[in-house]
Tab-separated table of C-alpha atoms in Angstrom:
chain	number	residue	atom	x	y	z
I	1	ILE	CA	257.313	69.268	60.442
I	2	LEU	CA	253.696	69.323	59.402
I	3	ASN	CA	253.022	67.579	56.097
I	4	VAL	CA	249.962	68.864	54.276
I	5	GLU	CA	248.878	67.051	51.137
I	6	GLN	CA	246.261	68.250	48.693
I	7	SER	CA	244.835	66.224	45.846
I	8	PRO	CA	244.398	66.372	43.009
I	9	GLN	CA	247.086	68.871	42.045
I	10	SER	CA	244.905	70.194	39.227
I	11	LEU	CA	241.440	69.645	37.886
I	12	HIS	CA	239.695	70.601	34.653
I	13	VAL	CA	235.901	70.406	34.674
I	14	GLN	CA	233.022	71.628	32.545
I	15	GLU	CA	230.680	74.349	33.722
I	16	GLY	CA	227.937	72.772	35.776
I	17	ASP	CA	230.023	69.838	37.011
I	18	SER	CA	230.330	69.287	40.730
I	19	THR	CA	233.773	68.594	42.090
I	20	ASN	CA	235.649	67.938	45.288
I	21	PHE	CA	239.211	68.139	46.578
I	22	THR	CA	241.010	66.571	49.501
I	23	CYS	CA	243.319	67.998	52.121
I	24	SER	CA	245.259	65.586	54.351
I	25	PHE	CA	247.114	66.695	57.452
I	26	PRO	CA	248.569	65.167	60.635
I	27	SER	CA	245.746	64.626	63.108
I	28	SER	CA	247.799	65.229	66.247
I	29	ASN	CA	247.803	68.672	67.906
I	30	PHE	CA	244.961	69.882	65.718
I	31	TYR	CA	243.608	73.378	66.361
I	32	ALA	CA	242.070	74.586	63.123
I	33	LEU	CA	241.995	74.098	59.371
I	34	HIS	CA	241.767	77.039	56.991
I	35	TRP	CA	240.594	76.934	53.383
I	36	TYR	CA	241.507	79.692	50.939
I	37	ARG	CA	240.657	80.457	47.324
I	38	TRP	CA	243.391	82.192	45.333
I	39	GLU	CA	242.528	83.645	41.978
I	40	THR	CA	245.277	84.774	39.644
I	41	ALA	CA	246.464	88.323	40.326
I	42	LYS	CA	244.352	88.596	43.483
I	43	SER	CA	244.910	88.079	47.220
I	44	PRO	CA	244.127	84.698	48.774
I	45	GLU	CA	240.540	84.859	49.985
I	46	ALA	CA	239.519	83.115	53.206
I	47	LEU	CA	236.717	80.595	52.659
I	48	PHE	CA	236.406	78.702	55.930
I	49	VAL	CA	238.033	78.175	59.305
I	50	MET	CA	237.114	74.762	60.650
I	51	THR	CA	237.798	73.711	64.188
I	52	LEU	CA	235.621	70.786	65.307
I	53	ASN	CA	235.602	67.165	64.210
I	54	GLY	CA	232.572	66.659	61.983
I	55	ASP	CA	232.408	70.376	61.207
I	56	GLU	CA	230.603	71.299	58.020
I	57	LYS	CA	230.755	74.791	56.549
I	58	LYS	CA	228.940	76.226	53.553
I	59	LYS	CA	229.319	79.392	51.513
I	60	GLY	CA	227.064	79.544	48.475
I	61	ARG	CA	227.908	76.572	46.261
I	62	ILE	CA	231.059	75.743	48.198
I	63	SER	CA	231.050	73.520	51.271
I	64	ALA	CA	233.666	71.757	53.359
I	65	THR	CA	233.791	68.931	55.861
I	66	LEU	CA	236.384	68.094	58.473
I	67	ASN	CA	237.573	64.851	60.063
I	68	THR	CA	240.180	65.646	62.695
I	69	LYS	CA	240.522	62.064	63.921
I	70	GLU	CA	241.764	60.791	60.571
I	71	GLY	CA	243.265	64.104	59.445
I	72	TYR	CA	241.417	65.122	56.311
I	73	SER	CA	239.069	67.740	54.956
I	74	TYR	CA	237.019	67.773	51.762
I	75	LEU	CA	236.047	70.868	49.792
I	76	TYR	CA	233.036	70.521	47.493
I	77	ILE	CA	231.910	72.843	44.728
I	78	LYS	CA	228.406	72.230	43.421
I	79	GLY	CA	227.660	73.229	39.835
I	80	SER	CA	231.070	74.732	39.043
I	81	GLN	CA	231.117	78.071	37.245
I	82	PRO	CA	233.991	79.669	35.292
I	83	GLU	CA	234.418	82.192	38.128
I	84	ASP	CA	235.271	79.293	40.445
I	85	SER	CA	238.533	78.842	38.515
I	86	ALA	CA	241.257	79.373	41.100
I	87	THR	CA	243.754	77.567	43.278
I	88	TYR	CA	242.238	76.208	46.476
I	89	LEU	CA	244.588	76.005	49.431
I	90	CYS	CA	244.177	74.317	52.757
I	91	ALA	CA	246.262	75.205	55.797
I	92	PRO	CA	246.156	73.654	59.220
I	93	GLY	CA	247.425	75.691	62.110
I	94	ALA	CA	250.952	74.871	63.152
I	95	GLY	CA	250.162	72.644	66.122
I	96	SER	CA	249.728	75.318	68.739
I	97	SER	CA	246.682	77.302	69.754
I	98	ASN	CA	248.444	80.595	70.416
I	99	THR	CA	249.943	81.137	67.002
I	100	GLY	CA	248.356	82.128	63.727
I	101	LYS	CA	251.119	80.385	61.766
I	102	LEU	CA	249.637	78.368	58.908
I	103	ILE	CA	251.211	75.478	57.042
I	104	PHE	CA	249.904	75.539	53.491
I	105	GLY	CA	249.424	72.641	51.125
I	106	GLN	CA	250.506	72.994	47.504
I	107	GLY	CA	246.922	73.637	46.481
I	108	THR	CA	244.476	72.260	43.941
I	109	THR	CA	244.154	74.349	40.789
I	110	LEU	CA	240.662	74.234	39.337
I	111	GLN	CA	239.899	75.235	35.772
I	112	VAL	CA	236.205	75.442	34.845
I	113	LYS	CA	235.492	75.512	31.114
I	114	PRO	CA	232.374	77.332	29.909
B	1	LYS	CA	236.964	98.885	55.887
B	2	ALA	CA	240.194	98.930	53.909
B	3	GLY	CA	241.902	95.610	53.407
B	4	VAL	CA	245.511	94.669	54.005
B	5	THR	CA	247.821	96.858	51.949
B	6	GLN	CA	251.364	96.129	50.922
B	7	THR	CA	253.961	98.392	49.398
B	8	PRO	CA	255.598	98.391	47.017
B	9	ARG	CA	253.676	96.015	44.744
B	10	TYR	CA	256.637	95.311	42.494
B	11	LEU	CA	260.345	95.586	43.063
B	12	ILE	CA	263.461	94.805	41.077
B	13	LYS	CA	266.754	94.521	42.892
B	14	THR	CA	270.177	93.104	42.142
B	15	ARG	CA	272.083	90.466	44.048
B	16	GLY	CA	273.722	91.755	47.204
B	17	GLN	CA	271.289	94.608	47.727
B	18	GLN	CA	268.835	94.761	50.570
B	19	VAL	CA	265.103	95.403	50.472
B	20	THR	CA	262.370	96.494	52.868
B	21	LEU	CA	258.733	95.559	52.316
B	22	SER	CA	255.840	97.128	54.159
B	23	CYS	CA	252.474	95.806	55.294
B	24	SER	CA	249.562	97.753	56.770
B	25	PRO	CA	247.016	95.435	58.403
B	26	ILE	CA	243.277	95.906	58.497
B	27	SER	CA	242.401	98.598	61.023
B	28	GLY	CA	242.073	97.041	64.482
B	29	HIS	CA	244.076	93.928	63.637
B	30	ARG	CA	247.022	93.296	65.925
B	31	SER	CA	248.536	90.149	64.455
B	32	VAL	CA	250.572	90.177	61.228
B	33	SER	CA	252.174	87.227	59.462
B	34	TRP	CA	254.445	87.103	56.427
B	35	TYR	CA	254.658	84.366	53.802
B	36	GLN	CA	256.881	83.756	50.800
B	37	GLN	CA	255.446	82.171	47.674
B	38	THR	CA	257.671	80.595	45.067
B	39	PRO	CA	256.564	78.278	42.243
B	40	GLY	CA	258.436	75.296	43.620
B	41	GLN	CA	257.770	75.718	47.341
B	42	GLY	CA	254.286	77.157	47.557
B	43	LEU	CA	253.415	79.418	50.480
B	44	GLN	CA	256.070	79.278	53.199
B	45	PHE	CA	255.708	80.936	56.594
B	46	LEU	CA	258.287	83.639	57.373
B	47	PHE	CA	257.293	85.416	60.602
B	48	GLU	CA	254.410	86.233	62.866
B	49	TYR	CA	254.126	89.406	64.913
B	50	PHE	CA	251.705	90.284	67.653
B	51	SER	CA	251.805	93.518	69.666
B	52	GLU	CA	255.288	94.371	68.346
B	53	THR	CA	256.711	90.989	69.386
B	54	GLN	CA	257.809	88.216	67.081
B	55	ARG	CA	255.814	85.161	68.127
B	56	ASN	CA	257.086	82.759	65.525
B	57	LYS	CA	259.731	82.491	62.852
B	58	GLY	CA	259.882	80.178	59.887
B	59	ASN	CA	262.845	78.240	58.594
B	60	PHE	CA	264.579	81.057	56.731
B	61	PRO	CA	268.161	82.360	57.031
B	62	GLY	CA	269.037	85.295	59.248
B	63	ARG	CA	269.075	87.570	56.193
B	64	PHE	CA	265.311	87.689	56.596
B	65	SER	CA	264.142	89.890	59.425
B	66	GLY	CA	261.043	91.801	60.367
B	67	ARG	CA	259.451	94.051	62.883
B	68	GLN	CA	256.092	95.405	63.909
B	69	PHE	CA	255.328	98.932	65.011
B	70	SER	CA	252.981	100.186	67.707
B	71	ASN	CA	250.284	100.881	65.092
B	72	SER	CA	250.520	97.189	64.020
B	73	ARG	CA	252.128	98.048	60.685
B	74	SER	CA	254.891	95.620	59.855
B	75	GLU	CA	258.024	95.602	57.742
B	76	MET	CA	260.219	92.811	56.588
B	77	ASN	CA	263.781	93.204	55.436
B	78	VAL	CA	265.932	90.949	53.321
B	79	SER	CA	269.634	91.735	53.289
B	80	THR	CA	272.259	90.546	50.811
B	81	LEU	CA	269.677	89.473	48.270
B	82	GLU	CA	270.137	86.236	46.374
B	83	LEU	CA	268.540	85.128	43.116
B	84	GLY	CA	266.482	82.587	45.053
B	85	ASP	CA	264.803	85.361	47.022
B	86	SER	CA	262.771	86.238	43.935
B	87	ALA	CA	259.241	85.536	45.051
B	88	LEU	CA	255.850	86.926	45.944
B	89	TYR	CA	255.836	88.106	49.558
B	90	LEU	CA	252.416	88.105	51.184
B	91	CYS	CA	251.352	89.568	54.453
B	92	ALA	CA	248.240	88.566	56.373
B	93	SER	CA	246.550	90.130	59.360
B	94	SER	CA	244.099	88.900	61.951
B	95	LEU	CA	242.366	90.440	64.931
B	96	GLY	CA	244.677	88.938	67.544
B	97	PHE	CA	241.958	89.049	70.173
B	98	ARG	CA	240.999	85.416	70.419
B	99	ARG	CA	242.755	83.287	72.988
B	100	GLU	CA	243.334	80.752	70.224
B	101	LEU	CA	244.994	82.641	67.398
B	102	ALA	CA	245.055	79.451	65.336
B	103	GLN	CA	241.287	79.809	64.856
B	104	GLU	CA	241.253	83.401	63.656
B	105	THR	CA	240.591	84.173	60.014
B	106	GLN	CA	243.643	85.703	58.387
B	107	TYR	CA	243.205	88.283	55.657
B	108	PHE	CA	245.864	88.505	52.993
B	109	GLY	CA	247.202	91.514	51.157
B	110	PRO	CA	247.942	91.602	47.410
B	111	GLY	CA	251.625	90.888	47.936
B	112	THR	CA	254.913	92.395	46.829
B	113	ARG	CA	256.526	90.712	43.862
B	114	LEU	CA	260.301	90.855	44.205
B	115	LEU	CA	262.620	90.082	41.337
B	116	VAL	CA	266.314	89.725	42.092
B	117	LEU	CA	268.634	90.013	39.089
């Protein structure tokens, strides 16, 4: 059973603060790590799919890094805005290349105060 | 391009009844997965379908079943509903063309919220 841990569970920051979250996962049989943003009453939105050790991805003010050898990924948000308020989920693939099955962490809920 | 659609969006059933939920993937996508979201458990994998075949099944009782049609649309069925089946059911689709499906971006629908009374 894959154990995916995300920390912190929740985070309250002021507008303009930069923040980061952690996703820990078993490093064996790694194929990909997915990051999603899930705003209330909306569908989960894909942010990144990361596949290579040392991978870095960026989308606007959001970036992510990946360390497959030690089994963690960081998500960074630079200059948080109220619209960044959401739950951020990470999900490694389920240990096989030919399945799209994802194992989700419990998520980090970010609240950005104006 | 239209996104993933799910119907119905909301559903109220009573214990013992059965329910069918529908998912239409993004046009051209061949792989469909289903997830259940409850407050205590987070997002849990239910099934994965690819070209009308179930590729993977999560750790759920046999009351949960699904299928995929030739047009890639998918349905899931829950029989003999229990109170604990109350949840948000999400479906996600991906292209299904890469040799490594694990690396494909999956696009989620808005979900069906099921309440079992």
